[in-house]
MMTF fields as JSON, N, C-alpha, C and O atoms, coordinates in Angstrom:
{
  "mmtfVersion": "1.0.0",
  "mmtfProducer": "UNKNOWN",
  "numBonds": 347,
  "numAtoms": 348,
  "numGroups": 87,
  "numChains": 1,
  "numModels": 1,
  "chainsPerModel": [1],
  "groupsPerChain": [87],
  "chainIdList": ["A"],
  "bondAtomList": [4, 2, 8, 6, 12, 10, 16, 14, 20, 18, 24, 22, 28, 26, 32, 30, 36, 34, 40, 38, 44, 42, 48, 46, 52, 50, 56, 54, 60, 58, 64, 62, 68, 66, 72, 70, 76, 74, 80, 78, 84, 82, 88, 86, 92, 90, 96, 94, 100, 98, 104, 102, 108, 106, 112, 110, 116, 114, 120, 118, 124, 122, 128, 126, 132, 130, 136, 134, 140, 138, 144, 142, 148, 146, 152, 150, 156, 154, 160, 158, 164, 162, 168, 166, 172, 170, 176, 174, 180, 178, 184, 182, 188, 186, 192, 190, 196, 194, 200, 198, 204, 202, 208, 206, 212, 210, 216, 214, 220, 218, 224, 222, 228, 226, 232, 230, 236, 234, 240, 238, 244, 242, 248, 246, 252, 250, 256, 254, 260, 258, 264, 262, 268, 266, 272, 270, 276, 274, 280, 278, 284, 282, 288, 286, 292, 290, 296, 294, 300, 298, 304, 302, 308, 306, 312, 310, 316, 314, 320, 318, 324, 322, 328, 326, 332, 330, 336, 334, 340, 338, 344, 342],
  "bondOrderList": [1, 1, 1, 1, 1, 1, 1, 1, 1, 1, 1, 1, 1, 1, 1, 1, 1, 1, 1, 1, 1, 1, 1, 1, 1, 1, 1, 1, 1, 1, 1, 1, 1, 1, 1, 1, 1, 1, 1, 1, 1, 1, 1, 1, 1, 1, 1, 1, 1, 1, 1, 1, 1, 1, 1, 1, 1, 1, 1, 1, 1, 1, 1, 1, 1, 1, 1, 1, 1, 1, 1, 1, 1, 1, 1, 1, 1, 1, 1, 1, 1, 1, 1, 1, 1, 1],
  "groupList": [{"groupName": "MET", "atomNameList": ["N", "CA", "C", "O"], "elementList": ["N", "C", "C", "O"], "formalChargeList": [0, 0, 0, 0], "bondAtomList": [1, 0, 2, 1, 3, 2], "bondOrderList": [1, 1, 2], "singleLetterCode": "M", "chemCompType": "L-PEPTIDE LINKING"}, {"groupName": "GLN", "atomNameList": ["N", "CA", "C", "O"], "elementList": ["N", "C", "C", "O"], "formalChargeList": [0, 0, 0, 0], "bondAtomList": [1, 0, 2, 1, 3, 2], "bondOrderList": [1, 1, 2], "singleLetterCode": "Q", "chemCompType": "L-PEPTIDE LINKING"}, {"groupName": "ARG", "atomNameList": ["N", "CA", "C", "O"], "elementList": ["N", "C", "C", "O"], "formalChargeList": [0, 0, 0, 0], "bondAtomList": [1, 0, 2, 1, 3, 2], "bondOrderList": [1, 1, 2], "singleLetterCode": "R", "chemCompType": "L-PEPTIDE LINKING"}, {"groupName": "ILE", "atomNameList": ["N", "CA", "C", "O"], "elementList": ["N", "C", "C", "O"], "formalChargeList": [0, 0, 0, 0], "bondAtomList": [1, 0, 2, 1, 3, 2], "bondOrderList": [1, 1, 2], "singleLetterCode": "I", "chemCompType": "L-PEPTIDE LINKING"}, {"groupName": "LEU", "atomNameList": ["N", "CA", "C", "O"], "elementList": ["N", "C", "C", "O"], "formalChargeList": [0, 0, 0, 0], "bondAtomList": [1, 0, 2, 1, 3, 2], "bondOrderList": [1, 1, 2], "singleLetterCode": "L", "chemCompType": "L-PEPTIDE LINKING"}, {"groupName": "LYS", "atomNameList": ["N", "CA", "C", "O"], "elementList": ["N", "C", "C", "O"], "formalChargeList": [0, 0, 0, 0], "bondAtomList": [1, 0, 2, 1, 3, 2], "bondOrderList": [1, 1, 2], "singleLetterCode": "K", "chemCompType": "L-PEPTIDE LINKING"}, {"groupName": "PHE", "atomNameList": ["N", "CA", "C", "O"], "elementList": ["N", "C", "C", "O"], "formalChargeList": [0, 0, 0, 0], "bondAtomList": [1, 0, 2, 1, 3, 2], "bondOrderList": [1, 1, 2], "singleLetterCode": "F", "chemCompType": "L-PEPTIDE LINKING"}, {"groupName": "GLU", "atomNameList": ["N", "CA", "C", "O"], "elementList": ["N", "C", "C", "O"], "formalChargeList": [0, 0, 0, 0], "bondAtomList": [1, 0, 2, 1, 3, 2], "bondOrderList": [1, 1, 2], "singleLetterCode": "E", "chemCompType": "L-PEPTIDE LINKING"}, {"groupName": "PRO", "atomNameList": ["N", "CA", "C", "O"], "elementList": ["N", "C", "C", "O"], "formalChargeList": [0, 0, 0, 0], "bondAtomList": [1, 0, 2, 1, 3, 2], "bondOrderList": [1, 1, 2], "singleLetterCode": "P", "chemCompType": "L-PEPTIDE LINKING"}, {"groupName": "TRP", "atomNameList": ["N", "CA", "C", "O"], "elementList": ["N", "C", "C", "O"], "formalChargeList": [0, 0, 0, 0], "bondAtomList": [1, 0, 2, 1, 3, 2], "bondOrderList": [1, 1, 2], "singleLetterCode": "W", "chemCompType": "L-PEPTIDE LINKING"}, {"groupName": "SER", "atomNameList": ["N", "CA", "C", "O"], "elementList": ["N", "C", "C", "O"], "formalChargeList": [0, 0, 0, 0], "bondAtomList": [1, 0, 2, 1, 3, 2], "bondOrderList": [1, 1, 2], "singleLetterCode": "S", "chemCompType": "L-PEPTIDE LINKING"}, {"groupName": "THR", "atomNameList": ["N", "CA", "C", "O"], "elementList": ["N", "C", "C", "O"], "formalChargeList": [0, 0, 0, 0], "bondAtomList": [1, 0, 2, 1, 3, 2], "bondOrderList": [1, 1, 2], "singleLetterCode": "T", "chemCompType": "L-PEPTIDE LINKING"}, {"groupName": "GLY", "atomNameList": ["N", "CA", "C", "O"], "elementList": ["N", "C", "C", "O"], "formalChargeList": [0, 0, 0, 0], "bondAtomList": [1, 0, 2, 1, 3, 2], "bondOrderList": [1, 1, 2], "singleLetterCode": "G", "chemCompType": "PEPTIDE LINKING"}, {"groupName": "ASN", "atomNameList": ["N", "CA", "C", "O"], "elementList": ["N", "C", "C", "O"], "formalChargeList": [0, 0, 0, 0], "bondAtomList": [1, 0, 2, 1, 3, 2], "bondOrderList": [1, 1, 2], "singleLetterCode": "N", "chemCompType": "L-PEPTIDE LINKING"}, {"groupName": "TYR", "atomNameList": ["N", "CA", "C", "O"], "elementList": ["N", "C", "C", "O"], "formalChargeList": [0, 0, 0, 0], "bondAtomList": [1, 0, 2, 1, 3, 2], "bondOrderList": [1, 1, 2], "singleLetterCode": "Y", "chemCompType": "L-PEPTIDE LINKING"}, {"groupName": "ALA", "atomNameList": ["N", "CA", "C", "O"], "elementList": ["N", "C", "C", "O"], "formalChargeList": [0, 0, 0, 0], "bondAtomList": [1, 0, 2, 1, 3, 2], "bondOrderList": [1, 1, 2], "singleLetterCode": "A", "chemCompType": "L-PEPTIDE LINKING"}, {"groupName": "VAL", "atomNameList": ["N", "CA", "C", "O"], "elementList": ["N", "C", "C", "O"], "formalChargeList": [0, 0, 0, 0], "bondAtomList": [1, 0, 2, 1, 3, 2], "bondOrderList": [1, 1, 2], "singleLetterCode": "V", "chemCompType": "L-PEPTIDE LINKING"}, {"groupName": "CYS", "atomNameList": ["N", "CA", "C", "O"], "elementList": ["N", "C", "C", "O"], "formalChargeList": [0, 0, 0, 0], "bondAtomList": [1, 0, 2, 1, 3, 2], "bondOrderList": [1, 1, 2], "singleLetterCode": "C", "chemCompType": "L-PEPTIDE LINKING"}],
  "groupTypeList": [0, 1, 2, 3, 4, 3, 0, 3, 5, 4, 6, 1, 2, 7, 8, 4, 9, 6, 5, 10, 4, 3, 4, 6, 11, 4, 4, 3, 10, 3, 3, 4, 10, 10, 10, 3, 6, 10, 12, 13, 14, 14, 1, 12, 12, 10, 5, 15, 15, 15, 15, 3, 6, 6, 6, 15, 14, 12, 16, 5, 0, 2, 2, 13, 16, 5, 3, 10, 3, 4, 0, 6, 15, 4, 15, 16, 16, 17, 4, 16, 4, 15, 16, 4, 15, 3, 9],
  "groupIdList": [1, 2, 3, 4, 5, 6, 7, 8, 9, 10, 11, 12, 13, 14, 15, 16, 17, 18, 19, 20, 21, 22, 23, 24, 25, 26, 27, 28, 29, 30, 31, 32, 33, 34, 35, 36, 37, 38, 39, 40, 41, 42, 43, 44, 45, 46, 47, 48, 49, 50, 51, 52, 53, 54, 55, 56, 57, 58, 59, 60, 61, 62, 63, 64, 65, 66, 67, 68, 69, 70, 71, 72, 73, 74, 75, 76, 77, 78, 79, 80, 81, 82, 83, 84, 85, 86, 87],
  "secStructList": [7, 2, 2, 2, 2, 2, 2, 2, 2, 2, 2, 6, 6, 1, 7, 2, 2, 2, 2, 2, 2, 2, 2, 2, 2, 2, 2, 2, 2, 2, 2, 2, 6, 1, 6, 6, 7, 7, 1, 1, 6, 6, 2, 2, 2, 2, 2, 2, 2, 2, 2, 2, 2, 2, 2, 2, 2, 2, 2, 2, 1, 7, 1, 1, 2, 2, 2, 2, 2, 2, 2, 2, 2, 2, 2, 2, 2, 2, 2, 2, 2, 2, 2, 2, 2, 2, 7],
  "xCoordList": [-7.489, -8.391, -9.485, -9.22, -10.167, -11.087, -10.714, -11.566, -9.618, -8.947, -8.779, -8.686, -8.781, -8.373, -10.263, -10.726, -10.654, -12.592, -12.895, -13.478, -12.433, -12.705, -12.295, -12.958, -10.528, -10.465, -11.038, -11.148, -11.349, -11.92, -13.135, -13.604, -13.938, -15.118, -15.454, -16.46, -14.151, -14.341, -13.528, -13.536, -12.697, -12.624, -13.733, -14.107, -14.268, -15.72, -16.719, -17.73, -16.213, -17.497, -16.617, -17.216, -15.526, -14.779, -15.458, -16.112, -15.382, -16.009, -14.957, -13.891, -15.78, -15.027, -13.788, -12.825, -13.447, -12.04, -11.232, -10.028, -11.66, -10.428, -10.19, -9.049, -11.132, -10.687, -9.855, -8.964, -10.409, -9.31, -8.092, -7.374, -7.861, -6.614, -5.855, -4.645, -6.199, -5.518, -5.077, -4.041, -6.454, -5.788, -4.854, -3.844, -5.131, -4.278, -2.908, -1.934, -2.748, -1.335, -0.759, 0.225, -1.336, -0.739, -0.089, 1.094, -1.337, -0.923, 0.349, 1.105, 0.531, 1.38, 2.929, 4.061, 2.503, 4.263, 4.228, 5.212, 3.705, 3.82, 4.706, 5.812, 3.305, 4.062, 5.629, 6.449, 6.262, 6.869, 7.789, 8.841, 7.967, 8.95, 9.49, 10.397, 8.658, 8.907, 10.154, 10.756, 10.941, 12.478, 11.908, 12.791, 11.248, 10.86, 11.305, 11.611, 11.242, 11.27, 12.376, 12.216, 13.901, 15.179, 15.501, 16.312, 14.741, 15.363, 15.424, 15.097, 15.69, 16.015, 14.537, 14.02, 14.093, 12.934, 11.586, 10.528, 11.864, 10.826, 10.629, 9.522, 11.739, 11.437, 11.529, 11.096, 12.021, 11.244, 9.744, 8.952, 9.648, 8.013, 7.007, 5.953, 7.838, 7.202, 7.289, 6.293, 8.332, 8.168, 7.565, 7.576, 7.002, 6.682, 5.002, 4.176, 4.682, 3.318, 3.041, 2.175, 4.116, 3.928, 3.826, 3.038, 4.825, 4.128, 2.518, 1.718, 2.668, 0.957, -0.031, -1.193, 0.606, -0.353, -0.653, -1.79, 0.414, 0.599, 0.602, 0.469, 0.795, -0.491, -1.215, -1.625, -2.182, -3.993, -4.14, -4.875, -3.392, -4.035, -3.777, -4.754, -2.537, -2.088, -3.494, -4.069, -3.786, -4.961, -6.217, -7.125, -6.419, -7.623, -7.878, -8.908, -6.568, -6.719, -6.012, -4.818, -6.511, -5.947, -6.375, -5.882, -7.636, -7.912, -7.001, -6.709, -6.706, -5.372, -4.201, -4.064, -3.338, -2.526, -0.84, 0.149, -1.239, -0.112, 0.218, 1.23, -1.021, -1.19, -0.512, 0.587, -1.614, -1.223, 0.241, 0.835, 0.541, 1.871, 3.034, 3.912, 2.779, 3.313, 3.223, 4.186, 2.196, 1.944, 2.718, 3.346, 2.505, 3.636, 4.766, 5.108, 5.383, 6.816, 7.212, 7.997, 6.286, 6.03, 6.854, 7.929, 5.151, 5.372, 6.454, 6.753, 7.146, 8.38, 9.691, 10.506, 9.602, 11.043, 10.702, 11.496, 9.139, 9.366, 9.392, 9.537, 9.312, 9.516, 11.362, 11.964, 11.842, 13.481, 13.82, 14.675, 13.304, 13.592, 13.699, 14.453, 12.624, 12.133, 13.101, 13.73, 13.529, 14.546, 15.647, 16.37, 16.029, 17.38, 17.582, 18.521, 16.366, 16.168, 16.728, 17.526, 16.068, 16.196, 17.731, 18.373, 18.24, 19.785, 20.377, 21.585],
  "yCoordList": [11.669, 12.659, 11.357, 10.801, 10.887, 9.951, 9.028, 8.761, 8.155, 7.112, 7.158, 6.248, 8.743, 8.919, 8.67, 7.981, 9.414, 9.445, 7.429, 6.757, 7.044, 5.908, 5.017, 4.028, 5.418, 4.496, 5.076, 4.472, 6.31, 6.827, 6.348, 6.281, 5.849, 5.485, 4.032, 3.596, 3.126, 1.622, 1.641, 0.689, 2.994, 2.956, 2.798, 1.823, 3.769, 4.237, 2.77, 2.598, 2.168, 0.962, -0.147, -1.212, -0.103, -1.225, -1.184, -0.18, -1.964, -2.418, -1.151, -0.641, -0.987, 0.053, -0.594, 0.116, -1.781, -2.292, -2.177, -2.188, -2.035, -2.396, -0.778, -0.512, 0.256, 1.732, 2.296, 3.138, 1.616, 2.059, 1.54, 2.051, 0.274, -0.266, 0.326, 0.351, 0.816, 1.107, 2.784, 3.377, 3.336, 4.748, 4.754, 5.458, 4.075, 3.923, 3.441, 3.927, 2.823, 2.345, 3.742, 4.465, 3.748, 5.098, 6.096, 6.247, 6.79, 7.566, 7.545, 8.503, 5.961, 6.068, 6.007, 6.283, 5.583, 5.098, 6.593, 6.774, 8.039, 8.977, 9.608, 10.142, 9.223, 10.304, 9.7, 10.604, 8.383, 8.456, 8.328, 8.021, 8.441, 8.886, 10.178, 10.486, 10.958, 12.118, 12.411, 11.455, 13.981, 13.892, 14.545, 15.069, 14.506, 15.133, 13.153, 12.997, 12.049, 10.904, 10.488, 9.331, 10.841, 10.368, 8.932, 8.261, 8.523, 7.27, 5.993, 6.439, 4.749, 3.693, 2.826, 2.248, 3.021, 2.617, 3.038, 2.429, 4.356, 4.414, 4.683, 4.721, 4.908, 4.601, 2.834, 2.413, 2.198, 0.754, 0.429, -0.138, 0.925, 1.34, 1.666, 1.119, 2.864, 3.528, 2.027, 1.619, 1.473, 0.742, -0.561, -1.278, -1.358, -1.868, -1.548, -2.422, -0.302, 0.226, -0.38, -1.196, 0.337, 0.521, -1.228, -1.671, -2.003, -3.343, -3.933, -4.45, -3.452, -3.826, -3.279, -3.669, -2.27, -1.196, -2.415, -2.887, -3.003, -3.316, -4.832, -5.507, -5.291, -6.759, -6.624, -7.783, -5.966, -5.673, -5.744, -6.569, -4.799, -4.507, -5.961, -6.645, -6.483, -7.58, -8.7, -9.382, -8.665, -9.602, -9.121, -9.952, -8.166, -7.699, -7.238, -6.772, -7.556, -7.667, -8.73, -8.612, -9.94, -11.251, -12.196, -13.272, -11.35, -11.937, -11.258, -11.957, -10.235, -9.968, -10.619, -10.329, -11.515, -12.252, -11.015, -10.719, -10.664, -9.746, -8.677, -8.689, -7.857, -6.966, -7.786, -7.612, -8.716, -9.339, -9.52, -8.97, -10.436, -10.486, -9.438, -9.636, -8.454, -7.027, -6.875, -7.24, -6.383, -6.164, -7.061, -6.783, -8.054, -9.115, -8.496, -7.839, -8.825, -7.976, -7.046, -7.154, -5.812, -4.92, -4.828, -4.4, -5.807, -5.677, -6.533, -6.45, -7.693, -8.338, -7.138, -7.052, -6.501, -5.289, -4.783, -4.902, -3.972, -2.96, -3.791, -3.115, -5.22, -5.914, -6.137, -6.446, -5.956, -6.514, -5.172, -5.07, -4.101, -2.442, -2.045, -1.236, -2.936, -2.612, -3.262, -2.531, -4.281, -5.097, -4.97, -5.205, -4.32, -3.757, -2.4, -2.064, -1.372, 0.062, -0.278, 0.409, -1.505, -1.747, -1.932, -1.195, -2.845, -3.26, -2.355, -2.332],
  "zCoordList": [-16.914, -15.959, -15.932, -14.866, -16.338, -16.526, -15.914, -15.067, -15.852, -15.599, -13.918, -13.094, -13.772, -12.398, -11.556, -10.647, -12.273, -11.359, -11.483, -10.633, -12.467, -12.346, -11.565, -11.25, -10.953, -9.607, -8.219, -7.152, -8.498, -6.915, -6.658, -5.522, -8.09, -7.539, -7.334, -6.775, -8.039, -7.447, -6.122, -5.341, -5.882, -4.059, -3.456, -2.805, -3.673, -3.144, -2.91, -2.23, -3.483, -3.464, -2.693, -2.539, -2.266, -1.487, -0.125, 0.156, 0.554, 2.234, 2.989, 2.645, 4.052, 5.013, 5.392, 5.102, 5.984, 6.355, 5.284, 5.538, 3.793, 3.36, 2.893, 2.517, 2.891, 2.791, 3.961, 4.067, 4.651, 6.094, 6.562, 7.421, 5.819, 5.907, 4.695, 4.92, 3.461, 2.574, 2.918, 2.62, 3.756, 3.789, 5.082, 5.065, 6.072, 7.168, 6.649, 7.223, 5.949, 5.838, 4.728, 4.884, 4.109, 3.124, 4.161, 4.467, 4.646, 5.858, 6.646, 6.809, 7.258, 8.088, 7.193, 7.591, 5.991, 4.93, 4.943, 5.661, 4.602, 4.519, 5.285, 5.197, 6.591, 7.997, 8.264, 8.106, 8.635, 8.921, 8.007, 8.568, 6.445, 5.753, 5.425, 4.652, 6.259, 6.524, 7.038, 7.527, 7.06, 7.5, 9.257, 9.936, 9.53, 11.157, 11.859, 13.041, 10.957, 11.814, 11.588, 11.2, 11.596, 11.007, 11.266, 10.629, 12.314, 13.053, 11.958, 10.859, 11.894, 11.277, 11.15, 10.194, 12.619, 12.892, 12.677, 12.833, 12.234, 11.366, 10.196, 9.66, 9.653, 8.311, 7.83, 6.758, 8.622, 8.499, 8.623, 7.87, 9.699, 9.931, 8.53, 8.208, 7.792, 6.782, 5.777, 5.18, 5.728, 4.118, 4.68, 3.679, 5.768, 5.982, 6.006, 5.742, 6.326, 6.122, 4.365, 4.049, 3.341, 1.84, 1.355, 0.519, 2.113, 2.199, 2.12, 1.34, 3.537, 3.833, 2.774, 2.655, 1.974, 0.616, -0.246, -0.236, -1.07, -1.954, -2.045, -3.066, -0.671, -0.744, -0.373, -0.434, 0.228, 0.282, -0.869, -1.413, -1.509, -3.463, -3.918, -4.221, -3.99, -4.66, -4.278, -5.126, -3.002, -2.716, -3.273, -3.301, -3.641, -4.1, -5.902, -6.39, -6.614, -7.801, -7.786, -8.059, -7.492, -7.79, -8.996, -9.334, -9.651, -10.77, -12.061, -13.031, -11.992, -13.257, -12.438, -11.249, -13.081, -12.371, -12.843, -12.172, -14.153, -14.326, -12.74, -12.039, -12.578, -11.76, -10.331, -9.804, -9.96, -8.825, -8.212, -7.285, -9.045, -9.591, -9.041, -8.202, -9.683, -9.605, -8.177, -7.503, -7.61, -6.178, -5.185, -4.163, -5.723, -4.521, -4.238, -3.254, -5.359, -5.713, -4.725, -3.782, -5.258, -4.802, -3.455, -3.034, -2.822, -1.245, -0.448, 0.743, -1.8, -1.039, -0.891, 0.028, -1.802, -2.046, -0.824, 0.108, -0.605, 0.69, 1.677, 2.695, 2.012, 3.266, 3.334, 4.363, 2.33, 2.132, 2.529, 3.409, 2.04, 2.475, 4.005, 4.544, 4.588, 5.967, 6.455, 7.22, 6.387, 7.435, 7.547, 8.515, 5.888, 5.95, 6.419, 7.141, 5.842, 7.03, 8.682, 9.32, 9.118, 10.729, 10.908, 11.655, 10.265, 10.738, 10.509, 10.746]
}
């Protein structure tokens, strides 16, 4: 529980543009992946929003190389899945 509170405090200290980007991409990813939107373009958009989410955190955490590489790898995986969902 303490780690979650620390992460929330760290998130609150971020600039407004970063907070809005992260929250917007997270919400778009959740909304478009719901069963209401069953088209391939919606699923691809959801995965693309997740890729932007992971890429933003990869850039933010570039001081920790292992976590940054992991976030960039997740972003690439999400982009590949987004392209495959659209095809």
